[in-house]
mmCIF file of C-alpha atoms and ligand atoms in Angstrom:
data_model
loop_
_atom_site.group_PDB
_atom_site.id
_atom_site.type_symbol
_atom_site.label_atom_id
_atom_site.label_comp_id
_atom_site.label_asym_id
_atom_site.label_seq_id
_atom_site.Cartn_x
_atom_site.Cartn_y
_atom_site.Cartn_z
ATOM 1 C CA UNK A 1 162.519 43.019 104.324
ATOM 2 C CA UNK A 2 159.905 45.205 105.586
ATOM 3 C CA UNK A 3 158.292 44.452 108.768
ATOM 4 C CA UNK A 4 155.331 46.024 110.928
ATOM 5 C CA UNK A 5 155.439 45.843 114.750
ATOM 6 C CA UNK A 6 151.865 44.615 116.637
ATOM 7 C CA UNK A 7 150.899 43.828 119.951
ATOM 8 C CA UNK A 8 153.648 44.449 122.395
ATOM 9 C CA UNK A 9 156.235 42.237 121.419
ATOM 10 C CA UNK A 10 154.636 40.748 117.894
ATOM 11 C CA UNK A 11 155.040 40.971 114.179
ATOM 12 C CA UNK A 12 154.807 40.858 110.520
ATOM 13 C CA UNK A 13 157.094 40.433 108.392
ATOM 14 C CA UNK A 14 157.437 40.333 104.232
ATOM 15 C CA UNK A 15 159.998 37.286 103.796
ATOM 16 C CA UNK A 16 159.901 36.665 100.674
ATOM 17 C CA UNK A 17 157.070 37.059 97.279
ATOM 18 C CA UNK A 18 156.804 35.768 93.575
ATOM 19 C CA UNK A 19 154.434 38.115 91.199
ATOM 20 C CA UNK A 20 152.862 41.206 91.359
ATOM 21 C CA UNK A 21 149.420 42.613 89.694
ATOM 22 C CA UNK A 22 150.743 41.793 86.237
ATOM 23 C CA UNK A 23 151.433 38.133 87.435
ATOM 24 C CA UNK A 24 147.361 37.834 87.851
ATOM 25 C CA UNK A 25 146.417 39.567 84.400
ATOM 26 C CA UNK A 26 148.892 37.092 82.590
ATOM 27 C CA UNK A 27 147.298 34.063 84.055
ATOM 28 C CA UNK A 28 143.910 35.461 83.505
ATOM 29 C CA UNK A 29 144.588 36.442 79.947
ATOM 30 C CA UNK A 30 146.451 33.221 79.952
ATOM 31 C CA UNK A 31 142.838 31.640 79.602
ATOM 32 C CA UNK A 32 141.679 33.194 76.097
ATOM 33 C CA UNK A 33 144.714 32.770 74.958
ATOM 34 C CA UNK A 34 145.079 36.916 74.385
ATOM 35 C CA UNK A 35 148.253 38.796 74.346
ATOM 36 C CA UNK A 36 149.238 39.664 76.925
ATOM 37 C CA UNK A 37 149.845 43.671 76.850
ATOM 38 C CA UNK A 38 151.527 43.701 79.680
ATOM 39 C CA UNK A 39 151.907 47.633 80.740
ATOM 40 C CA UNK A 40 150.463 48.612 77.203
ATOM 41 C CA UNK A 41 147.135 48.983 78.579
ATOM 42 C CA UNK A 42 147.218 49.875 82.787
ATOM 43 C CA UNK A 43 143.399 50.644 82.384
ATOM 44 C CA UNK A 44 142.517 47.424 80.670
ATOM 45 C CA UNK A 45 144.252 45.448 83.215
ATOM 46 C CA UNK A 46 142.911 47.047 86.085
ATOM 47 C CA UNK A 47 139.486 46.574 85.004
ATOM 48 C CA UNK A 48 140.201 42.521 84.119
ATOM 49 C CA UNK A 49 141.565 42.518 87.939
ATOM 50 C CA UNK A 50 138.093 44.330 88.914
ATOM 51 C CA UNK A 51 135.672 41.899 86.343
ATOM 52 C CA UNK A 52 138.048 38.818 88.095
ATOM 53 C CA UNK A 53 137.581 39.993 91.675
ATOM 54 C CA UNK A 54 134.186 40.893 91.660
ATOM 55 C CA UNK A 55 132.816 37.238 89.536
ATOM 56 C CA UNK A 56 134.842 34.802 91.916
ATOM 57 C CA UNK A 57 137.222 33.919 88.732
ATOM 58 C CA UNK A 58 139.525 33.763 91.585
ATOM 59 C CA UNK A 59 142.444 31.073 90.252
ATOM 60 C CA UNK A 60 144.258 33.739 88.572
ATOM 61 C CA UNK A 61 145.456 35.419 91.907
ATOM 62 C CA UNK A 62 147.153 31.891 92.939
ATOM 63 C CA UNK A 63 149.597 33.015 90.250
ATOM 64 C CA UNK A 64 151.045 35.267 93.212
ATOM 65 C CA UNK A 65 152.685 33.539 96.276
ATOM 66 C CA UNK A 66 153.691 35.405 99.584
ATOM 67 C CA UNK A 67 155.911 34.478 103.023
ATOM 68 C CA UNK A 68 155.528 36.345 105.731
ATOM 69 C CA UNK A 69 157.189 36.090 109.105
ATOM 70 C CA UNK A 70 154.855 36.007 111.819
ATOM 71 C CA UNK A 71 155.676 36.340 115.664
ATOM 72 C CA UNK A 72 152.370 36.075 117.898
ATOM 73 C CA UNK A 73 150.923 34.403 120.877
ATOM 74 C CA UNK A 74 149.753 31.066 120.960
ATOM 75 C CA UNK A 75 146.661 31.541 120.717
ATOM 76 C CA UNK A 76 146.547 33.634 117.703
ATOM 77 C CA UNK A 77 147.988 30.633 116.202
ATOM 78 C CA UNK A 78 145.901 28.735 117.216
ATOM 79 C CA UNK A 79 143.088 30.492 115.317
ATOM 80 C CA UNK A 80 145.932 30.935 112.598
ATOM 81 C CA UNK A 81 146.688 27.552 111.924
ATOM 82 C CA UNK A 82 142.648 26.867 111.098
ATOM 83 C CA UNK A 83 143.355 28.167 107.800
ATOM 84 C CA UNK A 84 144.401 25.179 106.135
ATOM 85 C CA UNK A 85 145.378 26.255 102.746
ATOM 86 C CA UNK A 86 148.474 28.261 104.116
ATOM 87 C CA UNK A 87 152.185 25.831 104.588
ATOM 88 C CA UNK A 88 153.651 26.950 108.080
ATOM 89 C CA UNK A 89 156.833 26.468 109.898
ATOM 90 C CA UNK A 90 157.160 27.390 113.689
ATOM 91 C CA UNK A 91 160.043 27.526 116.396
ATOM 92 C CA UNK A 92 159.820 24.069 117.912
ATOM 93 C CA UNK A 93 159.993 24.545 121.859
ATOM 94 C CA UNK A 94 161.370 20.346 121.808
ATOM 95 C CA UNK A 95 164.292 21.932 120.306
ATOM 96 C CA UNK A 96 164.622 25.144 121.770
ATOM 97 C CA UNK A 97 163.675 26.684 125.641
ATOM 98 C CA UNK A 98 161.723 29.637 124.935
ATOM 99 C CA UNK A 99 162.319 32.990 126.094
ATOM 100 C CA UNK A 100 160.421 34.537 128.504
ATOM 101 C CA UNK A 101 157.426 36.752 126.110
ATOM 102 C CA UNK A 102 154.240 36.502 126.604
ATOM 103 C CA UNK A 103 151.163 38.987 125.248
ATOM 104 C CA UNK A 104 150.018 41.490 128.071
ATOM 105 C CA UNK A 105 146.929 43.472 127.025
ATOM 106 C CA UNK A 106 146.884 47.392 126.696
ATOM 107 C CA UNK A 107 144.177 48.675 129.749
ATOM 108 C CA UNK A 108 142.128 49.796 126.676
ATOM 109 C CA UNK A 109 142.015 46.391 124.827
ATOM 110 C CA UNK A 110 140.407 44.095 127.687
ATOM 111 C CA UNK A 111 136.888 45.240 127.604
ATOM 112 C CA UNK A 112 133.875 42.921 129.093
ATOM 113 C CA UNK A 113 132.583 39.814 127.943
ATOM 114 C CA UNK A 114 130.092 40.445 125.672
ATOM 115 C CA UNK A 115 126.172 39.235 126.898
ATOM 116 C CA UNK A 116 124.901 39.323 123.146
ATOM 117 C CA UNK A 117 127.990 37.475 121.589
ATOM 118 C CA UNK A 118 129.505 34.593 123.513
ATOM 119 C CA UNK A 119 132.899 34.536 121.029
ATOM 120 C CA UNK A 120 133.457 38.445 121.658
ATOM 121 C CA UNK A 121 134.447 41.524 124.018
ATOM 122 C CA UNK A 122 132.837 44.975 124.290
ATOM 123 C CA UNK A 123 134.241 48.435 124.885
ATOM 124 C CA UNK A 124 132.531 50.926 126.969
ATOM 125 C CA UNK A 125 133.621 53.818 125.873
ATOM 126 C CA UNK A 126 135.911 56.171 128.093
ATOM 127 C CA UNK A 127 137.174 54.310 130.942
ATOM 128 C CA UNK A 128 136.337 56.189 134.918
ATOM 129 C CA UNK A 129 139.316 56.267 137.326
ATOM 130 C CA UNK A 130 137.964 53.253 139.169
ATOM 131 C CA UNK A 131 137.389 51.065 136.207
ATOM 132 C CA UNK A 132 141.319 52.194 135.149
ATOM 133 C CA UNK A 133 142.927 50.831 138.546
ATOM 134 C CA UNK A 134 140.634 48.190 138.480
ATOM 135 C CA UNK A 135 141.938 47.117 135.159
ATOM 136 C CA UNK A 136 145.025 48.197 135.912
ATOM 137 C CA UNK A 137 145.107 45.617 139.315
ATOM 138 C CA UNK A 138 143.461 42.993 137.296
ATOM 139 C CA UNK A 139 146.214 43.288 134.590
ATOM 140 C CA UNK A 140 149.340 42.772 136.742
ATOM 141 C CA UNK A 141 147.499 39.741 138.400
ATOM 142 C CA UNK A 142 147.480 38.109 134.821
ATOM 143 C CA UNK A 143 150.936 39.311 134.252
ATOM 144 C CA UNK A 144 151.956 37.735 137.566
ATOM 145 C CA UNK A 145 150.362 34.370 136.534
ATOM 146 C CA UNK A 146 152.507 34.045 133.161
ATOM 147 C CA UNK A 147 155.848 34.884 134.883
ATOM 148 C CA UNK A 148 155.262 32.789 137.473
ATOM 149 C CA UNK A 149 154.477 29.954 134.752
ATOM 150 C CA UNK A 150 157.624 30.798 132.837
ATOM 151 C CA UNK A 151 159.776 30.562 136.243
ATOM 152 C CA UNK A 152 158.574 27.098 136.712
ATOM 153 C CA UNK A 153 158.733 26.245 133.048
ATOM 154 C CA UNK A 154 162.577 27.345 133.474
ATOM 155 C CA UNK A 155 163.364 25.511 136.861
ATOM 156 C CA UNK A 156 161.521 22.136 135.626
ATOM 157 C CA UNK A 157 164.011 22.586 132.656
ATOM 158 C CA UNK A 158 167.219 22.853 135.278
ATOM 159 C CA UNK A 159 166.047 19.743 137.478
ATOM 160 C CA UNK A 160 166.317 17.864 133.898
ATOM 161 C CA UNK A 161 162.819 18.053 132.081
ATOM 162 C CA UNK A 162 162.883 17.716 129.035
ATOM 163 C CA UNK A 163 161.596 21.045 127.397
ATOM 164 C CA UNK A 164 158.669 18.765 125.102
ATOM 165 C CA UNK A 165 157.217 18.143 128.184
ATOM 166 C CA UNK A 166 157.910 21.234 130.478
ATOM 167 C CA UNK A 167 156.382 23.754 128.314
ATOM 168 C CA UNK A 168 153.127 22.300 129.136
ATOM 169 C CA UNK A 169 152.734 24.698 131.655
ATOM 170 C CA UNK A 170 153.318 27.982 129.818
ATOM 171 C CA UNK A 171 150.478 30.059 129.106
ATOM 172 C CA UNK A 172 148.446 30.518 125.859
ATOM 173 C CA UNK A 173 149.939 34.353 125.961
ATOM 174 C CA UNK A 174 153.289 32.865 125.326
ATOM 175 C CA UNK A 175 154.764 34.302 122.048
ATOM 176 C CA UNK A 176 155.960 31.773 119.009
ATOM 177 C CA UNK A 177 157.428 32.571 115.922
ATOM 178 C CA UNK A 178 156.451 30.963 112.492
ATOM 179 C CA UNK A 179 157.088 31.432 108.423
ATOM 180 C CA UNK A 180 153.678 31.265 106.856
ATOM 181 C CA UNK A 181 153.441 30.693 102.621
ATOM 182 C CA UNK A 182 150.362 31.063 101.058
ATOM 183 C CA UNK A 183 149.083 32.178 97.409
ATOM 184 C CA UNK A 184 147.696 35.796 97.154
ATOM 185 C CA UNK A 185 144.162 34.308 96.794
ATOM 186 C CA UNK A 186 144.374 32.284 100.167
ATOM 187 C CA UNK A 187 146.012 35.475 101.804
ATOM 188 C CA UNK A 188 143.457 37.715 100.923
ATOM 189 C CA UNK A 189 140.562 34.790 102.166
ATOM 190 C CA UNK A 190 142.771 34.855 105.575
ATOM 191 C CA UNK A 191 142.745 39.354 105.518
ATOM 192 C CA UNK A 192 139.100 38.935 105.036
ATOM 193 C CA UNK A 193 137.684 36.320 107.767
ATOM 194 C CA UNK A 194 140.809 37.621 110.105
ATOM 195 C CA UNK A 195 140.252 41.984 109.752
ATOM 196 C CA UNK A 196 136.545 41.503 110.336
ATOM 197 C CA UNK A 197 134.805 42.915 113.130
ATOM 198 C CA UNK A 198 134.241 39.239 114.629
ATOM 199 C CA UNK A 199 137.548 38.531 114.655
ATOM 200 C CA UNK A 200 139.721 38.468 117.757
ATOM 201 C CA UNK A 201 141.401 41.859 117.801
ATOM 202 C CA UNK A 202 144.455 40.152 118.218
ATOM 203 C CA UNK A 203 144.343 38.612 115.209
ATOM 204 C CA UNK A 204 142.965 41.084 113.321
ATOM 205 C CA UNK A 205 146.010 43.662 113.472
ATOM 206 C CA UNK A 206 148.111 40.709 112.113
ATOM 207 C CA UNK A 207 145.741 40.828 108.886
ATOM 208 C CA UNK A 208 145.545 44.879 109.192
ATOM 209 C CA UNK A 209 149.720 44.445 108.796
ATOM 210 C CA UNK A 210 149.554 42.181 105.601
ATOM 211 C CA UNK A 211 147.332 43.863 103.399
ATOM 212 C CA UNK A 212 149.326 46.626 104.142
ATOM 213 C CA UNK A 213 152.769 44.849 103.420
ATOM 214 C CA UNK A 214 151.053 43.526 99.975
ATOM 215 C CA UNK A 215 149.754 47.124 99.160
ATOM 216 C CA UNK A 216 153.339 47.560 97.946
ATOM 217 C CA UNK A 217 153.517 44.621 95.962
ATOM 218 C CA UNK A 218 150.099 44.471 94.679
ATOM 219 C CA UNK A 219 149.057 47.757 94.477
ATOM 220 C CA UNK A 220 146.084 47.643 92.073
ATOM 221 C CA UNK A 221 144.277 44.384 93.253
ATOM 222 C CA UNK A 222 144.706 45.560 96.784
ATOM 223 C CA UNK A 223 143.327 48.613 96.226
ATOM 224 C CA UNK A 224 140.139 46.383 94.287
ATOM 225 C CA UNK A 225 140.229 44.069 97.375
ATOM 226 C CA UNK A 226 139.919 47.085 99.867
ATOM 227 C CA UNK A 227 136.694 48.138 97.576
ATOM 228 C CA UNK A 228 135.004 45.216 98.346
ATOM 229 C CA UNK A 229 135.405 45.209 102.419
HETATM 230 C C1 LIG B 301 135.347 35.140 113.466
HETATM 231 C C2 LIG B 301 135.677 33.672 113.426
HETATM 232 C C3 LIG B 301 135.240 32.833 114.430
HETATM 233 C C4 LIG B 301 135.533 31.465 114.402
HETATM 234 N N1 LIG B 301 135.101 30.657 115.425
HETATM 235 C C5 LIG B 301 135.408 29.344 115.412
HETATM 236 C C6 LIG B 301 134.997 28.473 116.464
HETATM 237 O O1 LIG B 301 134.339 28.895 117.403
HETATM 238 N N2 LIG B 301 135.341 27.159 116.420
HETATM 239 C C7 LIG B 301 136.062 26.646 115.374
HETATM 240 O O2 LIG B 301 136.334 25.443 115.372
HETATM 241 N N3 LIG B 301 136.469 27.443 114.356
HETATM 242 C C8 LIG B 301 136.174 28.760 114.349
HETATM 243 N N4 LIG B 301 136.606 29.553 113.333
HETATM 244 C C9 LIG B 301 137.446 28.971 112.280
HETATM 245 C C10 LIG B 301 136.635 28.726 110.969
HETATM 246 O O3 LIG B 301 135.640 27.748 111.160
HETATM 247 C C11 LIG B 301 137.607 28.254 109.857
HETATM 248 O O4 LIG B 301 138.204 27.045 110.251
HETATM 249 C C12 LIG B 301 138.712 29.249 109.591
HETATM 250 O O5 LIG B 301 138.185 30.554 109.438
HETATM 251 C C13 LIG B 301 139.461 28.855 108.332
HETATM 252 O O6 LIG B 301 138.632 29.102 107.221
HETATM 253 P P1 LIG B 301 138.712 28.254 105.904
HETATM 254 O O7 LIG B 301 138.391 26.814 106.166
HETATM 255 O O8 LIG B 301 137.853 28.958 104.886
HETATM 256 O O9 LIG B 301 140.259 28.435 105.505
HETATM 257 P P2 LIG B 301 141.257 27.411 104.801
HETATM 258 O O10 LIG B 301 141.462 26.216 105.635
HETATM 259 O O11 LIG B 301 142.469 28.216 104.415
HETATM 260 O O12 LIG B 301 140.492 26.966 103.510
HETATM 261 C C14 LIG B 301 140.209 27.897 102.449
HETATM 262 C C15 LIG B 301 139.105 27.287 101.607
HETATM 263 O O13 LIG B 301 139.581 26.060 101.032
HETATM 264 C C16 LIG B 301 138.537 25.100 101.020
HETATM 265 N N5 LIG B 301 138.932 23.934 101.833
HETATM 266 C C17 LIG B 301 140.076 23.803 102.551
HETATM 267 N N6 LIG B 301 140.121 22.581 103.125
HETATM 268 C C18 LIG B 301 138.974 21.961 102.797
HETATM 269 C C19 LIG B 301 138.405 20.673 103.097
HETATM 270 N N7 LIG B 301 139.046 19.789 103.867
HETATM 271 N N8 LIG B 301 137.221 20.367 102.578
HETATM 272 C C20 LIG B 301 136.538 21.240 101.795
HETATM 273 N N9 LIG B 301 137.005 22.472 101.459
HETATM 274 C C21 LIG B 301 138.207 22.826 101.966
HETATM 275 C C22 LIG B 301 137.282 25.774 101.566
HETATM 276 O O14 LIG B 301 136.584 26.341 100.483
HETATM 277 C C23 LIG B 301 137.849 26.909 102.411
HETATM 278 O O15 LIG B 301 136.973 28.002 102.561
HETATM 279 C C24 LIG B 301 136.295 30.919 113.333
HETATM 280 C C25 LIG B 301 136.726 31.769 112.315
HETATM 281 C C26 LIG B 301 136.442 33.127 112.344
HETATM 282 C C27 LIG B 301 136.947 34.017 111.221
#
């Protein structure tokens, strides 16, 4: 199973698939009732994928189904789980006490708030010394902050709490771990809201990870999709 490593402590992995390219030429060709040439004709079929792709005849890629494994913070789920068309299963912290991971930022990735975009950050560029031990101050006091939350979290749970109600105090950093099953079509809708500029950049290197983990599987519609971004 081949698996890509984000963040500091996150990632992807490829869990399991049904189809490839050929999967969404059948079901297109499926439609005129055609042969179906599969592998006769690689330039034919790439250009179907291309005519398909580029017109929004888009239910021939839900012929293609992928799971991924998908360890992240919270609140990249949170943003995850918006996208409605995709079944999930996560670690249930009722059932289990969760270890302590949570998502510290690299220096480089904190930025300011932006004054032109309220949802974003901006980068300035090369960072001074100053700004770097500032940041670098300003980073342990977050860090500080989660472990002190996951210390509490842990000696609520030895005075008896139960752990539904103790992990109320964890931070939104904390990592969680869920399967995520979706058709290629939906997956590719997700890569293309979630690897946009707008997007948090901690989602966005989870959808960087699986286009690259279906480049091996779909190697021809990928390579369309990536044309169109
Ligand atoms: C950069 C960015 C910023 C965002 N900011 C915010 C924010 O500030 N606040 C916020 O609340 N959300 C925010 N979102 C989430 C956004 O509004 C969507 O909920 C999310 O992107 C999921 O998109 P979706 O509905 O297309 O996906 P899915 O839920 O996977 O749906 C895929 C498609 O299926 C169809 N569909 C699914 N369910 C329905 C339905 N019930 N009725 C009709 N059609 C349906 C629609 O065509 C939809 O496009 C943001 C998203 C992005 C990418």
């Amino acid at each position: 199973m081949k698996e890509i490593k984000v963040l500091d402590h996150g990632l992807v992995r490829l869990v399991d698939s049904m189809g490839n390219d050929l999967s969404v030429v059948r079901a297109a060709r499926n439609s005129y009732d055609a042969a179906w040439r599969a592998g006769d004709d690689k330039s034919g079929d790439e250009k179907l994928l291309r005519y398909l792709w580029k017109n929004r005849h888009t239910t021939p890629f839900e012929a293609a189904t992928v799971s991924f494994e998908i360890k992240a913070p919270v609140f990249v789920f949170r943003q995850w789980h918006r996208h409605r068309t995709q079944s999930y299963n996560e670690i249930s912290a009722r059932y289990k006490e969760l270890p302590d991971l949570f998502y510290v930022p690299d220096i480089d990735k904190i930025g300011v708030q932006s004054k032109d975009n309220k949802q974003m950050r901006e980068f300035g560029g090369q960072l001074t010394e100053e700004q770097e031990e500032n940041l670098r101050y300003e980073q342990g006091l977050y860090k500080a902050n989660c472990q002190a939350c996951f210390e509490n979290y842990h000696e609520l749970i030895s005075r008896g709490w139960p752990r539904e109600l103790a992990r109320g105090g964890l931070p939104f950093a904390t990592y969680s771990n869920m399967f995520a099953t979706m058709n290629l079509l939906n997956a590719l809708k997700f890569i293309e809201l979630r690897s946009h500029e707008h997007a948090q950049y901690e989602i966005r290197v989870y959808a960087e990870a699986m286009l690259h983990l279906l480049e091996d599987l779909f190697p021809v519609i990928i390579k369309i999709f990536r044309e169109g971004q």
